[in-house]
Amino acid sequence: LQSTVKYLKEQNIDCLLMNGDIIDFYGLSSFEKDPTRRDFAQERIVAIDLLTWIKEQFKDIPVYYNLDANHEYRYERYMQRKAPELLSTEMFMVEDLLSLHDIGIIPLRGYDHIRVGKLPIVHVHTIFRGITSPVSPARTVFMKMKHTCVASHCHKVSQYTWVDMKGETNCTWTTGCLMN
């Protein structure tokens, strides 16, 4: 993380976009899990500390956090199923649980993809579910999007490059995962 922050500062970026899956919400997952593996309260504290640290590193630029990612949604889905009576409270939404407004991070919701210039950035679970490629997740994303893009959620770094019929080179990338 420190190397990434150093690199981004050297690039003199004017905003930072975190495209989700920053927090796992392992204990709230509907998948089978080991209840001793991760503590919900501690995971929340670690996430808030991390987000606070990131914002401190980039005090002078806007920092955005895409909350439409599947791991962030685990919390709200859990609350909808287990505590729908709390829907109107301030701690129902993940941005409140993680204190994003207090930290100064801008939550984003309701986007299938976010454009940075002409480049779409997607969280793959919003474009398809359950489709993976053991060889190249980037190629799988390309087969769905048919467009150059950066995609998170795949948990594997990959790249797929193709030349279109005009002779233009295009590329799709998938990013790795830091939530563990």
CSV table of C-alpha atoms in Angstrom, one decimal:
chain,number,residue,atom,x,y,z
A,1,LEU,CA,0.0,0.0,0.0
A,2,GLN,CA,2.8,2.4,0.8
A,3,SER,CA,4.5,1.7,-2.5
A,4,THR,CA,1.2,2.3,-4.3
A,5,VAL,CA,0.6,5.6,-2.5
A,6,LYS,CA,4.2,6.7,-3.2
A,7,TYR,CA,3.7,5.9,-6.9
A,8,LEU,CA,0.3,7.7,-7.1
A,9,LYS,CA,1.8,10.8,-5.4
A,10,GLU,CA,4.7,10.8,-7.9
A,11,GLN,CA,2.1,10.7,-10.7
A,12,ASN,CA,0.4,13.8,-9.2
A,13,ILE,CA,-3.1,12.4,-9.5
A,14,ASP,CA,-6.0,14.7,-9.2
A,15,CYS,CA,-8.5,12.2,-7.7
A,16,LEU,CA,-8.5,8.6,-6.4
A,17,LEU,CA,-11.1,6.0,-7.1
A,18,MET,CA,-11.4,2.8,-5.0
A,19,ASN,CA,-13.5,0.4,-7.0
A,20,GLY,CA,-14.9,-1.7,-4.1
A,21,ASP,CA,-14.1,-4.9,-2.3
A,22,ILE,CA,-12.0,-2.8,0.2
A,23,ILE,CA,-13.7,-4.6,3.1
A,24,ASP,CA,-14.7,-8.3,2.9
A,25,PHE,CA,-17.5,-8.6,5.4
A,26,TYR,CA,-16.5,-12.2,5.7
A,27,GLY,CA,-18.7,-12.9,8.7
A,28,LEU,CA,-21.8,-11.6,6.9
A,29,SER,CA,-21.3,-13.6,3.7
A,30,SER,CA,-24.0,-16.1,2.7
A,31,PHE,CA,-21.2,-18.6,1.8
A,32,GLU,CA,-20.1,-21.2,4.3
A,33,LYS,CA,-17.5,-19.8,6.6
A,34,ASP,CA,-15.4,-20.4,9.7
A,35,PRO,CA,-16.8,-18.1,12.4
A,36,THR,CA,-13.4,-18.0,14.1
A,37,ARG,CA,-11.6,-16.8,11.0
A,38,ARG,CA,-12.6,-13.1,11.1
A,39,ASP,CA,-14.4,-10.9,13.6
A,40,PHE,CA,-16.9,-8.4,12.1
A,41,ALA,CA,-16.2,-5.6,14.6
A,42,GLN,CA,-12.4,-5.9,14.2
A,43,GLU,CA,-12.8,-6.0,10.4
A,44,ARG,CA,-14.8,-2.8,10.5
A,45,ILE,CA,-12.1,-1.1,12.7
A,46,VAL,CA,-9.3,-2.1,10.4
A,47,ALA,CA,-11.3,-0.9,7.3
A,48,ILE,CA,-12.0,2.5,9.0
A,49,ASP,CA,-8.3,2.8,9.9
A,50,LEU,CA,-7.2,1.9,6.4
A,51,LEU,CA,-9.7,4.4,4.8
A,52,THR,CA,-8.6,7.1,7.2
A,53,TRP,CA,-5.0,6.5,6.3
A,54,ILE,CA,-5.7,6.6,2.6
A,55,LYS,CA,-7.5,9.9,2.9
A,56,GLU,CA,-4.7,11.3,5.0
A,57,GLN,CA,-2.3,10.4,2.2
A,58,PHE,CA,-4.5,12.3,-0.3
A,59,LYS,CA,-5.8,15.2,1.7
A,60,ASP,CA,-5.9,17.7,-1.2
A,61,ILE,CA,-7.8,15.6,-3.8
A,62,PRO,CA,-11.2,13.9,-3.9
A,63,VAL,CA,-11.2,10.2,-2.9
A,64,TYR,CA,-14.1,8.2,-4.2
A,65,TYR,CA,-15.3,4.7,-3.0
A,66,ASN,CA,-17.6,2.6,-5.2
A,67,LEU,CA,-20.0,1.0,-2.8
A,68,ASP,CA,-21.8,-1.1,-5.5
A,69,ALA,CA,-19.2,-3.8,-5.1
A,70,ASN,CA,-20.4,-7.2,-4.0
A,71,HIS,CA,-18.4,-7.4,-0.7
A,72,GLU,CA,-19.6,-4.0,0.5
A,73,TYR,CA,-23.2,-5.0,-0.5
A,74,ARG,CA,-22.9,-8.0,1.9
A,75,TYR,CA,-23.5,-5.7,4.9
A,76,GLU,CA,-26.7,-4.1,3.4
A,77,ARG,CA,-28.0,-7.5,2.2
A,78,TYR,CA,-27.5,-9.0,5.6
A,79,MET,CA,-29.3,-6.0,7.3
A,80,GLN,CA,-32.2,-6.3,4.8
A,81,ARG,CA,-32.6,-10.0,5.7
A,82,LYS,CA,-31.9,-9.9,9.4
A,83,ALA,CA,-32.9,-6.4,10.6
A,84,PRO,CA,-35.2,-4.6,8.1
A,85,GLU,CA,-36.6,-2.6,10.9
A,86,LEU,CA,-33.3,-0.7,11.0
A,87,LEU,CA,-33.6,0.5,7.4
A,88,SER,CA,-34.3,4.1,8.4
A,89,THR,CA,-31.3,4.3,10.9
A,90,GLU,CA,-28.0,6.0,10.1
A,91,MET,CA,-26.0,2.8,10.5
A,92,PHE,CA,-28.0,0.8,7.9
A,93,MET,CA,-25.9,2.0,5.0
A,94,VAL,CA,-22.3,0.9,4.6
A,95,GLU,CA,-21.0,4.4,4.1
A,96,ASP,CA,-22.3,5.2,7.6
A,97,LEU,CA,-20.9,2.0,9.1
A,98,LEU,CA,-17.5,2.9,7.7
A,99,SER,CA,-17.8,6.6,8.6
A,100,LEU,CA,-17.0,7.7,5.0
A,101,HIS,CA,-18.4,11.2,5.4
A,102,ASP,CA,-16.5,11.8,8.6
A,103,ILE,CA,-13.3,10.6,6.9
A,104,GLY,CA,-13.9,12.7,3.8
A,105,ILE,CA,-14.3,9.9,1.3
A,106,ILE,CA,-17.1,10.3,-1.3
A,107,PRO,CA,-19.3,7.3,-1.6
A,108,LEU,CA,-20.5,6.3,-5.1
A,109,ARG,CA,-23.6,4.3,-5.8
A,110,GLY,CA,-25.7,3.3,-8.8
A,111,TYR,CA,-23.1,2.9,-11.5
A,112,ASP,CA,-22.6,-0.2,-13.7
A,113,HIS,CA,-19.4,1.4,-14.7
A,114,ILE,CA,-17.5,4.6,-14.0
A,115,ARG,CA,-15.7,6.5,-16.7
A,116,VAL,CA,-12.3,8.1,-16.2
A,117,GLY,CA,-12.0,10.1,-19.4
A,118,LYS,CA,-12.9,7.5,-22.0
A,119,LEU,CA,-11.9,4.5,-19.9
A,120,PRO,CA,-14.7,2.5,-18.3
A,121,ILE,CA,-13.9,1.1,-14.9
A,122,VAL,CA,-16.2,-1.7,-13.8
A,123,HIS,CA,-16.8,-3.9,-10.9
A,124,VAL,CA,-17.3,-7.2,-12.7
A,125,HIS,CA,-20.1,-8.5,-10.5
A,126,THR,CA,-22.3,-5.7,-11.9
A,127,ILE,CA,-21.9,-6.9,-15.5
A,128,PHE,CA,-22.2,-10.7,-15.0
A,129,ARG,CA,-22.4,-13.2,-12.2
A,130,GLY,CA,-20.6,-16.5,-11.8
A,131,ILE,CA,-18.6,-16.4,-15.0
A,132,THR,CA,-14.9,-16.8,-14.5
A,133,SER,CA,-11.9,-17.7,-16.6
A,134,PRO,CA,-9.2,-19.7,-14.9
A,135,VAL,CA,-6.7,-18.5,-17.6
A,136,SER,CA,-7.6,-14.9,-18.3
A,137,PRO,CA,-10.4,-13.0,-16.4
A,138,ALA,CA,-9.5,-10.0,-18.6
A,139,ARG,CA,-10.5,-11.9,-21.7
A,140,THR,CA,-13.8,-12.9,-20.0
A,141,VAL,CA,-14.5,-9.3,-19.3
A,142,PHE,CA,-13.7,-8.3,-22.9
A,143,MET,CA,-16.1,-11.0,-24.2
A,144,LYS,CA,-18.9,-9.3,-22.2
A,145,MET,CA,-17.9,-5.7,-22.6
A,146,LYS,CA,-16.4,-5.7,-26.1
A,147,HIS,CA,-14.5,-2.6,-25.0
A,148,THR,CA,-11.3,-1.5,-23.4
A,149,CYS,CA,-11.8,-1.3,-19.6
A,150,VAL,CA,-10.3,-1.8,-16.2
A,151,ALA,CA,-12.2,-4.4,-14.1
A,152,SER,CA,-12.0,-5.2,-10.4
A,153,HIS,CA,-13.6,-8.1,-8.5
A,154,CYS,CA,-11.7,-10.9,-10.3
A,155,HIS,CA,-9.1,-11.3,-7.5
A,156,LYS,CA,-6.5,-12.0,-10.3
A,157,VAL,CA,-4.3,-9.6,-12.2
A,158,SER,CA,-4.7,-10.2,-15.9
A,159,GLN,CA,-4.5,-8.4,-19.3
A,160,TYR,CA,-6.1,-9.2,-22.6
A,161,THR,CA,-5.0,-7.3,-25.7
A,162,TRP,CA,-6.6,-7.4,-29.2
A,163,VAL,CA,-6.3,-5.5,-32.4
A,164,ASP,CA,-9.6,-4.5,-34.0
A,165,MET,CA,-10.5,-4.5,-37.7
A,166,LYS,CA,-9.3,-0.8,-37.9
A,167,GLY,CA,-5.9,-1.9,-36.7
A,168,GLU,CA,-6.3,-0.2,-33.3
A,169,THR,CA,-4.8,-1.9,-30.3
A,170,ASN,CA,-7.2,-2.3,-27.3
A,171,CYS,CA,-6.7,-3.8,-23.9
A,172,THR,CA,-8.8,-5.0,-21.0
A,173,TRP,CA,-7.2,-5.3,-17.5
A,174,THR,CA,-8.3,-6.9,-14.3
A,175,THR,CA,-6.9,-5.9,-11.0
A,176,GLY,CA,-6.0,-8.0,-8.0
A,177,CYS,CA,-7.4,-7.9,-4.5
A,178,LEU,CA,-6.2,-6.5,-1.2
A,179,MET,CA,-9.0,-7.4,1.2
A,180,ASN,CA,-7.2,-10.3,2.9
